[in-house]
Tab-separated table of C-alpha atoms in Angstrom:
chain	number	residue	atom	x	y	z
A	1	MET	CA	122.133	110.995	66.381
A	2	VAL	CA	122.138	109.780	70.027
A	3	ASP	CA	124.837	107.636	71.451
A	4	ASN	CA	123.925	104.277	72.298
A	5	ARG	CA	125.104	104.922	75.862
A	6	TYR	CA	122.544	107.840	76.168
A	7	ALA	CA	119.787	105.961	74.651
A	8	THR	CA	120.274	103.079	77.091
A	9	ALA	CA	120.396	105.407	80.029
A	10	LEU	CA	117.102	107.018	78.873
A	11	VAL	CA	115.286	103.605	78.465
A	12	ILE	CA	116.722	102.353	81.956
A	13	GLY	CA	115.656	105.659	83.558
A	14	SER	CA	112.135	105.428	82.040
A	15	VAL	CA	111.678	101.966	83.181
A	16	LEU	CA	112.694	102.880	86.668
A	17	SER	CA	110.415	105.857	86.562
A	18	LEU	CA	107.607	103.695	85.651
A	19	LEU	CA	108.114	101.184	88.462
A	20	ALA	CA	108.439	104.036	90.969
A	21	THR	CA	105.109	105.535	89.696
A	22	VAL	CA	103.363	102.127	89.834
A	23	TYR	CA	104.887	101.373	93.569
A	24	LEU	CA	103.672	104.835	94.816
A	25	SER	CA	100.363	104.643	93.336
A	26	VAL	CA	99.635	101.250	94.943
A	27	ALA	CA	100.986	102.475	98.175
A	28	VAL	CA	98.819	105.577	98.163
A	29	GLY	CA	95.639	103.417	97.399
A	30	THR	CA	96.269	100.787	99.992
A	31	GLN	CA	95.941	100.789	103.830
A	32	HIS	CA	98.932	98.821	105.126
A	33	TRP	CA	101.096	101.788	106.092
A	34	TYR	CA	101.065	100.936	109.650
A	35	GLN	CA	99.349	98.021	111.382
A	36	TYR	CA	98.625	96.943	114.976
A	37	SER	CA	98.671	93.460	116.411
A	38	SER	CA	96.319	92.938	119.475
A	39	PRO	CA	96.216	89.075	120.235
A	40	SER	CA	94.238	89.711	123.473
A	41	ALA	CA	91.432	91.642	121.766
A	42	LYS	CA	89.096	88.720	122.151
A	43	HIS	CA	89.609	88.348	125.832
A	44	GLU	CA	89.170	91.893	126.934
A	45	ASP	CA	85.997	92.977	128.652
A	46	VAL	CA	84.876	95.294	125.898
A	47	ASN	CA	81.874	95.513	123.644
A	48	LEU	CA	83.455	94.628	120.352
A	49	THR	CA	80.333	95.159	118.300
A	50	GLN	CA	79.830	98.571	119.751
A	51	LEU	CA	83.581	99.547	118.911
A	52	ARG	CA	83.020	98.317	115.340
A	53	GLU	CA	79.786	100.218	115.063
A	54	GLU	CA	81.327	103.454	116.267
A	55	PHE	CA	84.391	102.805	114.006
A	56	VAL	CA	82.176	102.378	110.962
A	57	ASN	CA	79.223	104.639	111.466
A	58	GLY	CA	80.434	107.018	114.331
A	59	GLU	CA	81.561	110.608	114.042
A	60	PHE	CA	85.061	111.126	112.920
A	61	ASP	CA	87.322	111.333	115.872
A	62	GLU	CA	90.977	110.457	115.764
A	63	LYS	CA	90.993	109.263	119.454
A	64	THR	CA	88.055	106.992	119.015
A	65	TYR	CA	89.137	105.310	115.835
A	66	SER	CA	92.662	105.103	117.023
A	67	GLU	CA	91.802	103.120	120.217
A	68	THR	CA	89.501	100.806	118.144
A	69	MET	CA	92.403	100.061	115.804
A	70	PHE	CA	94.490	99.283	118.806
A	71	ARG	CA	92.087	96.760	120.101
A	72	LEU	CA	90.915	95.243	116.827
A	73	ASN	CA	94.237	94.553	114.894
A	74	GLY	CA	93.689	97.824	112.905
A	75	THR	CA	95.793	98.978	109.827
A	76	LEU	CA	96.243	102.645	108.811
A	77	GLY	CA	96.854	104.128	105.483
A	78	LEU	CA	96.883	107.494	103.739
A	79	TRP	CA	93.297	107.325	102.736
A	80	TRP	CA	92.017	104.130	104.790
A	81	ARG	CA	91.704	103.060	108.319
A	82	CYS	CA	90.655	99.377	108.962
A	83	ILE	CA	89.859	96.769	111.675
A	84	LEU	CA	89.607	93.145	111.708
A	85	VAL	CA	86.146	91.915	112.708
A	86	THR	CA	84.352	88.653	113.244
A	87	ASN	CA	81.027	88.792	111.526
A	88	PRO	CA	80.791	85.649	112.108
A	89	LYS	CA	83.997	84.952	109.974
A	90	MET	CA	87.248	86.973	110.237
A	91	GLU	CA	87.113	89.899	107.651
A	92	THR	CA	88.614	93.253	107.271
A	93	GLN	CA	86.327	96.342	107.429
A	94	CYS	CA	87.721	99.721	106.204
A	95	VAL	CA	86.480	103.240	106.273
A	96	SER	CA	88.120	105.879	103.968
A	97	PHE	CA	89.123	109.374	104.989
A	98	THR	CA	87.171	111.911	103.217
A	99	LEU	CA	88.909	115.017	101.577
A	100	PRO	CA	87.738	117.328	104.374
A	101	GLN	CA	88.933	114.893	107.031
A	102	GLN	CA	92.443	115.049	105.427
A	103	PHE	CA	92.694	118.815	106.352
A	104	ILE	CA	91.076	118.781	109.551
A	105	GLU	CA	93.080	120.082	112.513
A	106	LYS	CA	94.428	117.655	115.105
A	107	TYR	CA	93.531	118.306	118.905
A	108	ASN	CA	95.259	117.222	122.133
A	109	GLN	CA	96.733	118.898	125.186
A	110	ASN	CA	99.689	120.592	123.575
A	111	SER	CA	98.909	123.336	121.034
A	112	GLU	CA	102.380	123.238	119.324
A	113	GLU	CA	102.145	119.475	118.873
A	114	ASP	CA	98.645	119.941	117.519
A	115	LEU	CA	100.003	122.298	114.836
A	116	LEU	CA	102.866	120.040	113.986
A	117	ARG	CA	100.733	117.006	113.677
A	118	THR	CA	98.220	118.846	111.627
A	119	TYR	CA	100.749	119.956	109.087
A	120	LEU	CA	102.486	116.548	109.124
A	121	TRP	CA	99.108	114.813	108.122
A	122	ARG	CA	98.537	117.369	105.428
A	123	CYS	CA	101.912	116.843	103.923
A	124	GLN	CA	101.632	113.202	103.878
A	125	PHE	CA	98.470	113.466	102.034
A	126	LEU	CA	99.843	116.087	99.496
A	127	LEU	CA	103.292	115.035	98.899
A	128	PRO	CA	102.649	111.735	97.043
A	129	PHE	CA	100.277	113.520	94.590
A	130	VAL	CA	102.912	116.143	94.004
A	131	SER	CA	105.424	113.407	93.400
A	132	LEU	CA	103.048	111.813	90.958
A	133	ALA	CA	102.325	115.041	89.183
A	134	LEU	CA	106.208	115.792	88.812
A	135	VAL	CA	106.617	112.499	87.186
A	136	PHE	CA	103.761	112.817	84.895
A	137	LEU	CA	105.031	116.261	83.839
A	138	GLY	CA	108.595	114.775	83.382
A	139	GLY	CA	106.912	112.261	80.991
A	140	LEU	CA	105.212	114.801	79.022
A	141	VAL	CA	108.459	116.811	78.702
A	142	GLY	CA	110.169	113.650	77.577
A	143	VAL	CA	107.544	112.858	74.942
A	144	CYS	CA	107.760	116.467	73.625
A	145	ALA	CA	111.579	116.065	73.510
A	146	CYS	CA	111.358	112.957	71.309
A	147	LEU	CA	108.812	114.412	69.156
A	148	CYS	CA	110.973	117.438	68.571
A	149	ARG	CA	114.024	115.305	68.308
A	150	SER	CA	115.934	117.431	71.030
A	151	PHE	CA	118.048	116.167	73.866
A	152	THR	CA	118.098	119.343	75.722
A	153	PRO	CA	114.732	118.832	77.719
A	154	THR	CA	116.249	115.569	79.393
A	155	LEU	CA	117.898	117.831	82.011
A	156	GLY	CA	114.459	119.083	83.115
A	157	VAL	CA	113.204	115.549	83.195
A	158	GLY	CA	115.906	114.659	85.521
A	159	VAL	CA	115.285	117.666	87.776
A	160	LEU	CA	111.734	116.917	87.853
A	161	HIS	CA	112.392	113.164	88.924
A	162	LEU	CA	114.713	114.297	91.621
A	163	LEU	CA	112.054	116.597	93.104
A	164	ALA	CA	109.500	113.791	92.824
A	165	GLY	CA	111.944	111.399	94.700
A	166	LEU	CA	112.318	113.945	97.547
A	167	CYS	CA	108.447	114.227	97.693
A	168	SER	CA	108.119	110.407	98.046
A	169	LEU	CA	110.783	110.456	100.863
A	170	GLY	CA	109.078	113.244	102.544
A	171	THR	CA	105.583	111.386	102.533
A	172	VAL	CA	107.324	108.528	104.321
A	173	CYS	CA	109.092	110.776	106.994
A	174	CYS	CA	105.845	112.878	107.560
A	175	PHE	CA	103.846	109.643	108.080
A	176	LEU	CA	106.319	108.053	110.459
A	177	ALA	CA	106.707	111.365	112.409
A	178	GLY	CA	102.940	111.655	112.689
A	179	VAL	CA	102.492	108.108	113.874
A	180	ASP	CA	105.298	108.554	116.649
A	181	LEU	CA	103.547	111.738	117.752
A	182	LEU	CA	100.149	109.974	117.880
A	183	HIS	CA	101.534	107.315	120.120
A	184	GLN	CA	102.879	109.869	122.394
A	185	PHE	CA	99.279	111.256	122.605
A	186	LEU	CA	97.502	107.850	122.592
A	187	ILE	CA	99.793	105.381	124.143
A	188	PRO	CA	98.708	101.801	122.775
A	189	PRO	CA	97.437	99.458	125.486
A	190	GLU	CA	99.905	96.745	126.963
A	191	GLY	CA	100.332	93.873	124.628
A	192	VAL	CA	99.410	95.678	121.335
A	193	GLU	CA	102.354	95.876	119.076
A	194	GLY	CA	102.781	98.329	116.120
A	195	SER	CA	104.773	97.611	112.944
A	196	LEU	CA	105.271	99.038	109.414
A	197	GLY	CA	103.318	97.685	106.751
A	198	TRP	CA	104.232	96.711	103.115
A	199	SER	CA	102.371	99.863	101.618
A	200	LEU	CA	104.917	102.046	103.284
A	201	TYR	CA	107.735	100.011	102.007
A	202	LEU	CA	106.453	100.280	98.604
A	203	ALA	CA	106.435	104.027	98.967
A	204	LEU	CA	109.915	103.921	100.378
A	205	ILE	CA	111.152	101.929	97.609
A	206	SER	CA	109.820	104.432	95.021
A	207	PHE	CA	112.207	107.035	96.328
A	208	PRO	CA	115.515	105.309	95.290
A	209	LEU	CA	114.076	104.236	92.108
A	210	GLN	CA	113.001	107.949	91.216
A	211	MET	CA	116.499	108.990	92.371
A	212	MET	CA	118.240	106.620	90.067
A	213	ALA	CA	116.101	107.622	87.231
A	214	ALA	CA	116.912	111.218	87.970
A	215	ALA	CA	120.658	110.461	88.064
A	216	LEU	CA	120.424	108.667	84.651
A	217	PHE	CA	118.617	111.487	83.029
A	218	LEU	CA	120.887	114.178	84.385
A	219	TRP	CA	123.971	112.087	83.462
A	220	ALA	CA	122.680	111.392	79.889
A	221	ALA	CA	121.788	115.245	79.507
A	222	ARG	CA	125.036	116.512	80.794
A	223	SER	CA	127.307	114.008	79.026
A	224	HIS	CA	125.537	114.435	75.649
A	225	ARG	CA	125.929	118.234	76.001
A	226	LYS	CA	129.614	117.870	76.743
A	227	ASN	CA	129.943	115.400	73.709
A	228	TYR	CA	128.016	117.697	71.490
A	229	THR	CA	130.102	120.787	72.404
A	230	ARG	CA	133.394	118.982	71.881
A	231	MET	CA	132.278	117.730	68.452
A	232	SER	CA	131.184	121.155	67.569
A	233	ALA	CA	134.376	122.683	68.478
A	234	TYR	CA	136.338	119.879	66.623
A	235	ARG	CA	134.155	120.758	63.399
A	236	VAL	CA	134.966	124.314	63.630
A	237	ALA	CA	138.561	123.696	64.224
């Protein structure tokens, strides 16, 4: 038999884990991690049509697409880069990063900074998938524990969720550090303002949810083990 306190902790932990998984999955698939506001884009003496064509159909170049996002109210995500165009009505046009582009090396004047930005970009791409994989693995372990009617694997589920939460936090940190280094290399034009988007906040929210789920699983496993040990000793005595 499982104490009602432990059962409640497992249920709440599972719900928190599910919410964290949904939030992180939505964050990975959307493009609003970072957004630029350029109200003076229409008044600048630039060929906006040419910028849009280069952004959509041109060769992959970080400097080119970043400057276009600066001018055309762009948004950046882990898998998407978007701009706001008039064609003739206002609409968002997005281009996805291909898998090879996710691993491409960054280039600027500083070789050490190039290396750092390259690994930050790769980490921000890989870590959320590692986090989701750990949660999925924890779910499988939990299902197996239920089928086997054993409480022992709950400790492993808690550890997996703890690692998943750290990966989620690492994703956000790597992204923010990479954007900061990008702005040191490519300074946005005067009047262009950057801000964090709702996709990043979803990923950030998933971190405490996973940590709370991990804490509940670890507490339930540890408390149940202590209680079981005491009951066994009492019965022997």
